[in-house]
Coordinates of C-alpha atoms in Angstrom, one line a residue:
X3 CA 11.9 37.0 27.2
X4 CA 8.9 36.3 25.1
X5 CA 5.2 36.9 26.5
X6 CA 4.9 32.7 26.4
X7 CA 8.3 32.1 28.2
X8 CA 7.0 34.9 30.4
X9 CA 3.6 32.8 31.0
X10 CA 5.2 29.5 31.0
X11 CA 7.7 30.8 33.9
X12 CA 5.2 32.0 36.2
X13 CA 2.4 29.4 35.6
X14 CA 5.4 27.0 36.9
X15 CA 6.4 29.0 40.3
X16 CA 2.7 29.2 41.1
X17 CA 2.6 25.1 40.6
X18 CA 5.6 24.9 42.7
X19 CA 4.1 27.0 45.5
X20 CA 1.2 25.1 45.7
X21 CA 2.9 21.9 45.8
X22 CA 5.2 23.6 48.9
X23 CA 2.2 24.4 50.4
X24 CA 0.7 21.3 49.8
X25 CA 3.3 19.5 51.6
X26 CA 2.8 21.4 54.6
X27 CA -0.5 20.8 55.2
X28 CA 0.2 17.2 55.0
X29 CA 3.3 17.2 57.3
X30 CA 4.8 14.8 55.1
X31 CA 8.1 12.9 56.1
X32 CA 9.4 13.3 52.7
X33 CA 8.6 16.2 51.5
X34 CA 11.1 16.3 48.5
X35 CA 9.1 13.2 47.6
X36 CA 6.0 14.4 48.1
X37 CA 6.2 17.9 46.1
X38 CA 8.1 16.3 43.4
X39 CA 5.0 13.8 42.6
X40 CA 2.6 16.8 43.0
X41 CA 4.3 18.6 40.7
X42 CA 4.5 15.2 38.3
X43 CA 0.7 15.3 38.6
X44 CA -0.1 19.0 38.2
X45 CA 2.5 19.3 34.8
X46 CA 1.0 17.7 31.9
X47 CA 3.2 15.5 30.2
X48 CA 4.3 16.0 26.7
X49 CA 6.2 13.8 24.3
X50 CA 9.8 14.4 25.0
X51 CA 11.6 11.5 22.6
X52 CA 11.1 8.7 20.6
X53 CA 13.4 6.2 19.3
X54 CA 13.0 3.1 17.2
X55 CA 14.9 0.2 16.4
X56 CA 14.4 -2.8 14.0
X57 CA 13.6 -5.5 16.2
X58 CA 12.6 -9.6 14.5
X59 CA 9.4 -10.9 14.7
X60 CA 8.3 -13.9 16.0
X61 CA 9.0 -15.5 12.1
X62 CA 12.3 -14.1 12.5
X63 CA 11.5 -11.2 10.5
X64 CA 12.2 -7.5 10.9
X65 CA 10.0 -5.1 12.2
X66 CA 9.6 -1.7 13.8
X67 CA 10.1 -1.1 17.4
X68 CA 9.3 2.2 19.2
X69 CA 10.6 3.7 22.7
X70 CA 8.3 6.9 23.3
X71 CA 9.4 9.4 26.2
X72 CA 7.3 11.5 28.2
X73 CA 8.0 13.2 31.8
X74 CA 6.2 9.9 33.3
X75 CA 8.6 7.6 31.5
X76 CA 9.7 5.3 28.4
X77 CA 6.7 3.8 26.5
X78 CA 7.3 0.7 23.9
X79 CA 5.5 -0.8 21.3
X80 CA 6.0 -3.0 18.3
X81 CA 4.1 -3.0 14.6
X82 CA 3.1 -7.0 14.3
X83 CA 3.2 -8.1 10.6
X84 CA 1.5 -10.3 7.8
X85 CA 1.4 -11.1 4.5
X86 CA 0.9 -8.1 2.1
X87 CA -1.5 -8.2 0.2
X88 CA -1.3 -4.4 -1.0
X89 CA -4.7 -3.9 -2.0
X90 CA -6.5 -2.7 0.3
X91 CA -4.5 -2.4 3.9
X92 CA -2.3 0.1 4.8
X93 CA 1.0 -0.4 3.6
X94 CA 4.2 -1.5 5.5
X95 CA 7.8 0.1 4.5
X96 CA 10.3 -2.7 4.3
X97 CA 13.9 -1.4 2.1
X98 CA 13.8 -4.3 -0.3
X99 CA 17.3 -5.1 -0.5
X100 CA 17.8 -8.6 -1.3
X101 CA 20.6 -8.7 -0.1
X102 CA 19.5 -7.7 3.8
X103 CA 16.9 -9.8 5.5
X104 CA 16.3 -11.0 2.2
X105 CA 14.5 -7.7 1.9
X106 CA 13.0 -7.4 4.8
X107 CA 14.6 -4.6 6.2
X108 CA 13.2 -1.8 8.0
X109 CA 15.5 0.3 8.6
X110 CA 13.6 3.2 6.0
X111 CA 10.8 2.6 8.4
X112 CA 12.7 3.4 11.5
X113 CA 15.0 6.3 9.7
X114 CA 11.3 7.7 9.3
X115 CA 10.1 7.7 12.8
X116 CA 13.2 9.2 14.2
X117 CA 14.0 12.0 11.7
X118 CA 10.6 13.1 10.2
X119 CA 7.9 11.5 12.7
X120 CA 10.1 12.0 16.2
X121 CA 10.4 15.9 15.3
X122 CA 6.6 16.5 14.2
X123 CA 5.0 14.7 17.7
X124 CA 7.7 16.5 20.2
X125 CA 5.9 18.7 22.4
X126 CA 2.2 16.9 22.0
X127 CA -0.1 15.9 24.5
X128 CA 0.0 12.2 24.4
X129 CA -3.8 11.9 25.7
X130 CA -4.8 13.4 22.3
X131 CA -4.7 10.1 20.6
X132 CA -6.6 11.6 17.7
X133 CA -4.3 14.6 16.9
X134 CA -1.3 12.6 17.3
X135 CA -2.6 10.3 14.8
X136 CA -3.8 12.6 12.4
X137 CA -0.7 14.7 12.5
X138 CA 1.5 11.0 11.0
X139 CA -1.6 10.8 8.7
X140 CA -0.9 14.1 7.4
X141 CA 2.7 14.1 7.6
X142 CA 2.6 10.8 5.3
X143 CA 0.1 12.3 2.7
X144 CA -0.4 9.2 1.2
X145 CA -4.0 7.2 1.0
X146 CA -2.3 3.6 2.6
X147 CA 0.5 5.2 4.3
X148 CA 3.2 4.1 1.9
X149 CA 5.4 6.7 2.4
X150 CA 6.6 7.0 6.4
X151 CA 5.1 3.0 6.6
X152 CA 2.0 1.9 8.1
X153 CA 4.3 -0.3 10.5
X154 CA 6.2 3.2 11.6
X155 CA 3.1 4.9 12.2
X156 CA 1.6 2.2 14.0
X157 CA 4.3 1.6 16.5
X158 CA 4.4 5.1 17.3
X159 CA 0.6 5.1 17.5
X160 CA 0.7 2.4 20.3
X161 CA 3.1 3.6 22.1
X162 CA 1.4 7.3 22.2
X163 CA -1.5 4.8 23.4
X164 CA 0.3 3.7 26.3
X165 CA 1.7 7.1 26.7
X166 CA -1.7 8.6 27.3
X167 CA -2.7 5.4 29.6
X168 CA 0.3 6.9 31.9
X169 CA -0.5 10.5 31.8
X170 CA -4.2 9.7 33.1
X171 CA -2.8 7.1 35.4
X172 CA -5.2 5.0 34.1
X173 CA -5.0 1.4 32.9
X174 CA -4.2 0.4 29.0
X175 CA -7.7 -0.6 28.5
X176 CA -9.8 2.3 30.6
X177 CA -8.0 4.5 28.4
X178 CA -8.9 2.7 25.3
X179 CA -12.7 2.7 27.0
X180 CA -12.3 6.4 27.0
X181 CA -11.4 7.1 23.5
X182 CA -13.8 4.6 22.2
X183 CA -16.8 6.4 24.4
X184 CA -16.9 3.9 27.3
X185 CA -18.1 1.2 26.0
X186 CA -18.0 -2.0 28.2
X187 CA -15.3 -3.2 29.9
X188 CA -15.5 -7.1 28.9
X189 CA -13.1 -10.1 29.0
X190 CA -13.4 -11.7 25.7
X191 CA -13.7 -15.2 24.5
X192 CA -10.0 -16.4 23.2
X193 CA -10.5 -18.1 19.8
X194 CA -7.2 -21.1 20.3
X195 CA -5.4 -22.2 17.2
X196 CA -5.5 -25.9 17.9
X197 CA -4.7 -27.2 14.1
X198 CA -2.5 -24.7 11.6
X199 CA -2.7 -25.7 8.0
X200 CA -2.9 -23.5 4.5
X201 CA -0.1 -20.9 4.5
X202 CA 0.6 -21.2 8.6
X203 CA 1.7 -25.0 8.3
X204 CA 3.7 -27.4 6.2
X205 CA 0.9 -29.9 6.1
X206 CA -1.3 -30.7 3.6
X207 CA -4.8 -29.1 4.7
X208 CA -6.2 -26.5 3.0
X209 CA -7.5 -24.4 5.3
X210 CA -5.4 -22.3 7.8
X211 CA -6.7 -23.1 11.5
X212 CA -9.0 -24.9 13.4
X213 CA -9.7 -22.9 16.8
X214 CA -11.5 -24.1 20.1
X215 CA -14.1 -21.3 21.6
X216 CA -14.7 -21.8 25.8
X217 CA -17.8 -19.8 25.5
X218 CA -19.0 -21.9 28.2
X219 CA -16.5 -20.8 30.7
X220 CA -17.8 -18.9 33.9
X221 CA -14.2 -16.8 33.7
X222 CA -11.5 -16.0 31.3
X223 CA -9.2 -17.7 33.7
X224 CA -11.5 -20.9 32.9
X225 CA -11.6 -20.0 29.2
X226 CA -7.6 -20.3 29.1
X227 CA -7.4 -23.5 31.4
X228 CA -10.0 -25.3 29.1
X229 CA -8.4 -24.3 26.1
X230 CA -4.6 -25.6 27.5
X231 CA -6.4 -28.6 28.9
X232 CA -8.2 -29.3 25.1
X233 CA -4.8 -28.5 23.3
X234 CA -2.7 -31.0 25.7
X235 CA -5.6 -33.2 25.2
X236 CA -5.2 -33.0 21.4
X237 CA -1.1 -33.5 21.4
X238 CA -2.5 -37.2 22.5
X239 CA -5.0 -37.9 20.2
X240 CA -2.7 -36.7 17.3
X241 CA 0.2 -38.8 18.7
X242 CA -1.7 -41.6 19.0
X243 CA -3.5 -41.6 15.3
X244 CA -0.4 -39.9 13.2
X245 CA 2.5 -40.0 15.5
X246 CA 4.6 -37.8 17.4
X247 CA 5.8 -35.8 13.9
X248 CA 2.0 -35.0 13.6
X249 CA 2.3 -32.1 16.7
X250 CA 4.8 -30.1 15.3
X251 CA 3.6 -26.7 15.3
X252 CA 2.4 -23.6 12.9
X253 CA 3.3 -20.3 12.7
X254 CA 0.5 -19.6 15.4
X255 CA 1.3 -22.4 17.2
X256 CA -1.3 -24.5 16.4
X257 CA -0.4 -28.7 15.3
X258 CA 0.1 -29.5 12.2
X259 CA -0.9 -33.3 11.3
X260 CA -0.3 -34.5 8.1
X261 CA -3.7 -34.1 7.3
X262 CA -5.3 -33.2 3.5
X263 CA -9.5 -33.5 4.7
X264 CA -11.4 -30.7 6.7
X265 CA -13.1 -34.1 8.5
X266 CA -9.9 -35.7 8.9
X267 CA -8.6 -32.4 10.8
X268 CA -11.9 -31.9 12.0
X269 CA -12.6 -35.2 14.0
X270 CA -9.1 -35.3 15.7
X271 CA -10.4 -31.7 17.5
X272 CA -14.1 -33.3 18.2
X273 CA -12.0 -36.1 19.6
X274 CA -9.8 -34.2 21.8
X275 CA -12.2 -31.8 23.0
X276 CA -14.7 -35.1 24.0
X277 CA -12.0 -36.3 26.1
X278 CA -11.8 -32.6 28.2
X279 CA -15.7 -33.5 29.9
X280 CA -16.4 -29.2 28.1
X281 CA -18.3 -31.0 25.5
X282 CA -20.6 -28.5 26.0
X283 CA -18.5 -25.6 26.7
X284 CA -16.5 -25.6 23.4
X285 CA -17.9 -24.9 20.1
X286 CA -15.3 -24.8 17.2
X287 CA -14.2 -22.2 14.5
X288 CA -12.7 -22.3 11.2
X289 CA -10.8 -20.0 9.3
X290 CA -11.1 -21.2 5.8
X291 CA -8.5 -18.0 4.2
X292 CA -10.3 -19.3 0.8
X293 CA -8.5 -16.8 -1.4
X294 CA -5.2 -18.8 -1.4
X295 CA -6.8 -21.3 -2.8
X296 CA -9.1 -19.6 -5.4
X297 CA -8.5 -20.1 -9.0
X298 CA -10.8 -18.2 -11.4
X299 CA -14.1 -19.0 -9.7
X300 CA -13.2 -22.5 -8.3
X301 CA -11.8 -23.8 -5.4
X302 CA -8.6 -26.0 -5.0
X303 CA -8.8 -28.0 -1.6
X304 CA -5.5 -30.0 -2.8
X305 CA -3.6 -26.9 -3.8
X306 CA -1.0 -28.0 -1.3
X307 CA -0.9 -31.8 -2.0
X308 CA 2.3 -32.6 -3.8
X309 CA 0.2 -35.8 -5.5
X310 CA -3.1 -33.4 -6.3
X311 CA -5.4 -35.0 -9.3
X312 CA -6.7 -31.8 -10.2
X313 CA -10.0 -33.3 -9.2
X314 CA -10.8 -31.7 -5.8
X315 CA -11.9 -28.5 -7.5
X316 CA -15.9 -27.0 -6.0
X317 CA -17.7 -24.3 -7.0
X318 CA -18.9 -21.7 -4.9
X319 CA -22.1 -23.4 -4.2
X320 CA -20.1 -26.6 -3.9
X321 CA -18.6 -24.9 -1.0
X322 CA -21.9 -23.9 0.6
X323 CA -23.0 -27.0 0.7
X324 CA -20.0 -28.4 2.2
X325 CA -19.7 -25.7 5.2
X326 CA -23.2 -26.3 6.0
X327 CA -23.0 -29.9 6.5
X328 CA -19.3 -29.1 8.5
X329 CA -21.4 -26.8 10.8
X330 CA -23.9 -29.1 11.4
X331 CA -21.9 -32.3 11.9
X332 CA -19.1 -30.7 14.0
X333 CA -21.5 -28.1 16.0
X334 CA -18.8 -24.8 13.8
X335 CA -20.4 -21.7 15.3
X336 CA -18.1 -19.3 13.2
X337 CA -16.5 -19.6 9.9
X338 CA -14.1 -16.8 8.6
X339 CA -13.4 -16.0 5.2
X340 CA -15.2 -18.7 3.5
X341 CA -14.6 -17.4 0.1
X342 CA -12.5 -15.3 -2.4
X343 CA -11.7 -11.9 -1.1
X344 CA -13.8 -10.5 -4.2
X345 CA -16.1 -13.1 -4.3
X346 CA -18.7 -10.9 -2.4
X347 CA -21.6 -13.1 -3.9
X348 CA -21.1 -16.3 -2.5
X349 CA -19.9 -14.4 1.0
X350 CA -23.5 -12.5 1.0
X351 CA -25.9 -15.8 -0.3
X352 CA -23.9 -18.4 2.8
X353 CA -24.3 -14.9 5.8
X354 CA -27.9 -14.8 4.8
X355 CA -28.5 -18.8 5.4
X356 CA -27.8 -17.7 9.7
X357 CA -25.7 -21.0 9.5
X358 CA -23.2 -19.4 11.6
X359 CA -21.1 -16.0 12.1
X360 CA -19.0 -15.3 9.0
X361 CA -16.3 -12.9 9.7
X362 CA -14.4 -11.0 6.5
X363 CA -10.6 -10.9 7.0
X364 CA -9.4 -11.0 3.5
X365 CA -12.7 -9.5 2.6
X366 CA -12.2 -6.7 4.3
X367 CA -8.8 -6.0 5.8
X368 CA -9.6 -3.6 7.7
X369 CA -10.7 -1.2 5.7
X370 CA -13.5 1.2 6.4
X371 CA -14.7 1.3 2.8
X372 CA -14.7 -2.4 2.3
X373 CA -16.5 -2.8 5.4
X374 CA -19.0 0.1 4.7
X375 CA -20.0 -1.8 1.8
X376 CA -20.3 -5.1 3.7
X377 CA -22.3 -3.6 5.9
X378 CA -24.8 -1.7 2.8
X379 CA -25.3 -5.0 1.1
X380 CA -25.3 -7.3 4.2
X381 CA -22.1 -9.6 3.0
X382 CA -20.8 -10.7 6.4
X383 CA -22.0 -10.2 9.6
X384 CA -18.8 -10.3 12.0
X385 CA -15.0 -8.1 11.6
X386 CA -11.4 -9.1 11.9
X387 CA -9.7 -6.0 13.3
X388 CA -6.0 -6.1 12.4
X389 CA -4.9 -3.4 13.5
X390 CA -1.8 -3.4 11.4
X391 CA -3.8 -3.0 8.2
X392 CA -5.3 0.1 9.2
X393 CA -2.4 1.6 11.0
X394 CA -3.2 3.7 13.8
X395 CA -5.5 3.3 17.1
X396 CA -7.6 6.0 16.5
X397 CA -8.5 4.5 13.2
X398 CA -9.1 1.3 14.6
X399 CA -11.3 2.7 17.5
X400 CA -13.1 4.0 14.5
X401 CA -13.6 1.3 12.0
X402 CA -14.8 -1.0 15.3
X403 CA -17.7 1.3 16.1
X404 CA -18.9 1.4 12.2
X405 CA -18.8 -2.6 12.5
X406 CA -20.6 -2.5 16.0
X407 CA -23.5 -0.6 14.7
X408 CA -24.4 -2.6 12.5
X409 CA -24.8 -5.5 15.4
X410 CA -21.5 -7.4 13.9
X411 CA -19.1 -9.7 16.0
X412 CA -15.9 -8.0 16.5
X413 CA -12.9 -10.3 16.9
X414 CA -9.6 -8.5 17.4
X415 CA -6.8 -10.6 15.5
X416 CA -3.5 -11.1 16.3
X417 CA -1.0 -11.7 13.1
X418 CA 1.5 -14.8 11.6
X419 CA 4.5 -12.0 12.7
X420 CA 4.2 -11.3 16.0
X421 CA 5.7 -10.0 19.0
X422 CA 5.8 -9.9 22.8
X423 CA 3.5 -6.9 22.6
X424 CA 0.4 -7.3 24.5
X425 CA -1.5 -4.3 23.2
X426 CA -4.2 -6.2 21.2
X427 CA -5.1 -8.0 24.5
X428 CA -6.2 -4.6 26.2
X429 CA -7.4 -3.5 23.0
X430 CA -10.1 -6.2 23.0
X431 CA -11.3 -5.2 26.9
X432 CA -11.2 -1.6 26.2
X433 CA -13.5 -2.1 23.1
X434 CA -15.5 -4.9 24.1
X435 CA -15.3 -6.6 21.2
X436 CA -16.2 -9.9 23.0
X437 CA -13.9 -12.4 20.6
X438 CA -10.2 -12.3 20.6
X439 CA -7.6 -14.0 18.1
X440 CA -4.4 -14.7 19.6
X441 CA -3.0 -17.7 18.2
X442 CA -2.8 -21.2 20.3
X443 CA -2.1 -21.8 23.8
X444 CA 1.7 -22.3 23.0
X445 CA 4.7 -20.2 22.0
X446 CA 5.3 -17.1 23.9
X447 CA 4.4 -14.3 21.3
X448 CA 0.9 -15.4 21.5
X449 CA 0.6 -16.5 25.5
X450 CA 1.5 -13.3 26.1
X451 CA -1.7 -11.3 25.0
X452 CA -3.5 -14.6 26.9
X453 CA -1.5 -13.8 30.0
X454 CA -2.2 -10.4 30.1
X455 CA -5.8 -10.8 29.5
X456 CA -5.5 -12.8 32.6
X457 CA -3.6 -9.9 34.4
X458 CA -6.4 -7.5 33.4
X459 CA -9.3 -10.1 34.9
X460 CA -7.5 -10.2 38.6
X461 CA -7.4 -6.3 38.5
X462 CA -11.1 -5.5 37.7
X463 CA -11.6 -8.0 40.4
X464 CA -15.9 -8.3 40.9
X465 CA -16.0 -5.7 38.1
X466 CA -14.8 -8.8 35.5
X467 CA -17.1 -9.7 32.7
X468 CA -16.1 -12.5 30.8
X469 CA -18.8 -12.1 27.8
X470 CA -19.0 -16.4 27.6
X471 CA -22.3 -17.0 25.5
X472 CA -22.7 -13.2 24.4
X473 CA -19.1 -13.9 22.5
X474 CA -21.4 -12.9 19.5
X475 CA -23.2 -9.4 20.6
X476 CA -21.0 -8.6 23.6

């Protein structure tokens, strides 16, 4: 017997013996029961297992599931997905055969996490978030995690998340809190896809969503009822002006009219929101996702039409223009990505006007160094955390604090491939990020981080903050 098996042997019997003893003193009925849960409590746990599978997202395309085992029990998570971009974000592992998915495949991905990443996290604590990271960081060696998969290492990353939540018998978010430095526990405002267009929608508009923000709600519970009412409210109004085809719905859920203007989109929201007595308690954001539509230094806001005259071209200064008079006419308190992902110019000259919050997705992806730089020459002033394109929790923990230093908004984003996973939702309490981005109040990949939002309000009970007109500054 080795000096540690030695240790380890009689460390146990004396846990054992105080759990008898324990027993005793409270002259339990059970006490089989009651020494086996002591002994639950005084063992730390350790990861035991992990498994993953290739699982569809809600696009119907694969992606990386993950059971994780500890003493405590099974722990699953799922990598949501997006369109790569490769530039900048962490890099998902898909097998590129044609001939599977269409290439799609991540089976490589999976192969990874239960032959290389499975044997290198056995044994860990899974309340050291950090070190469990880092040790997938280093196994992987590679700058945007291209060789095990950022959507391996995230999935296991989670679920180690949710792991650790366990093992301090602590809720999702608390334990978030506590790796983050206990910030504040807050409900954030729910940014509602209510209109889908650009990539997200077969329509004709340009940009990629319209969203609805209940800042004036007292509750989150009254933030999601407002935004259901406003989105039932606008299934009417685009029935009535562009027929029933008109509320078919985007890939985050959102209507799709057969719409080609910003106003045209624009007024059937003001319309349906007037019709909900919030007038007052709904402002309205935009996500513009410019760099589809970028070509050299110009703008294409017909790049979908099929009958385009090559005539709806504006400059960036064109574009300034037109996003001050949008904010001004239709009360738009935050626009993201208004232009080019490089065009950091245009970006910096519209944050400085304090029209509204401008928030850098493409911009930034998530990426420390882009936002660093954001942040140095005063480009943007809110961040779109995905956590996807950073790839692990700690990581994302990180890159949020660098972004709430500089006094940013922090909107935690959901993405066009989802899942039933509801991580993001306690993500955005445990950070207090005060915005969250989960897609409409319809189809269930995206209710579900809603619901348990609403789940996590009913538990904190009269601790419950819903941030409401601090959305910005939470």
């Amino acid at each position: 017997m080795s000096v540690q098996e030695y240790l380890d042997k009689h460390i146990l019997s004396r846990k054992i013996e105080d759990a008898v003893n324990a027993a005793v003193r409270a002259k339990t009925p059970d006490p089989v029961l009651f020494i086996s849960n002591h002994m639950r409590k005084a063992v730390p746990s350790v990861i035991t297992k992990i498994k993953a599978r290739q699982i569809l997202d809600s696009r119907g395309i694969p992606t990386v599931e993950v059971d994780l085992y500890t003493n405590k029990g099974m722990f699953r998570a799922s990598a949501p997905s997006g369109d790569q971009t490769g530039m900048y974000e962490a890099m998902e592992l898909r097998d590129g055969d044609k001939g599977v998915y269409l290439g799609n495949s991540v089976k490589r991905a999976v192969n990874n996490i239960n032959e290389k990443i499975s044997e290198a996290l056995i044994g860990m604590d899974p309340i050291l978030q950090a070190q469990i990271d880092q040790a997938m960081i280093d196994l992987d060696k590679t700058e945007k995690k291209g060789e095990l998969g950022a959507n391996a290492i995230l999935a296991v990353s989670i679920a180690a998340c949710k792991a650790g939540a366990a093992e301090k018998e602590v809720p999702l978010y608390k334990h978030i809190a506590d790796l983050a430095g206990k910030p504040n526990l807050t409900l954030p405002v729910p940014s509602f896809t209510v209109i889908s267009g650009g990539k997200h929608a077969g329509n004709n508009l340009a940009i990629q969503e319209i969203m609805i923000l209940p800042i004036g709600a007292s509750r989150f519970e009254e933030a999601v009822q407002m935004g259901s009412e406003t989105y039932h409210h606008l299934k009417a109004v685009i029935t009535e002006k562009c027929g029933a085809q008109g509320c078919n719905v985007g890939e985050d859920g959102g209507f799709a009219p057969n719409v080609s203007s910003f106003r045209e989109a624009l007024d059937l929201v003001k319309e349906a929101i007037s019709r909900t007595g919030y007038s007052e308690g709904i402002k309205i954001a935009i996500d513009i996702a410019a760099t589809n539509f970028c070509i050299g230094t110009k703008y294409d806001l017909d790049f979908k039409s099929p009958n385009k005259s090559g005539q709806n071209f504006k400059s960036g200064e064109d574009m300034i223009d037109m996003y001050k008079e949008l904010c001004s006419d239709y009360r738009i308190v935050s626009i993201e990505d208004p232009f080019d992902k490089e065009d950091w110019e245009h970006v910096k000259h519209f944050s400085s006007l304090g029209v509204c919050q401008v928030v850098g997705d493409d911009l930034l992806m998530s990426n420390p160094k882009r936002v660093e730089r954001a942040i140095n020459e005063s480009t943007c002033n809110a961040f779109l955390l995905k956590v996807n394109q950073i790839g692990t929790v700690t990581e994302a923990i990180e890159v949020v604090k660098l972004a709430k230093d500089a006094h940013w908004g922090i909107v935690i984003s959901h993405r066009c491939g989802e899942t039933e996973d509801t991580f993001i939702a306690d993500l955005s309490v445990g950070l207090g990020s005060g915005q969250i981005k989960a897609g409409a109040p319809c189809r269930g990949e995206r209710l579900a981080k809603y619901n348990q939002l609403l789940r996590i309000e009913e538990e904190l009970g009269d601790q419950a903050v819903y941030v409401g007109e601090d959305w910005r500054l939470s």
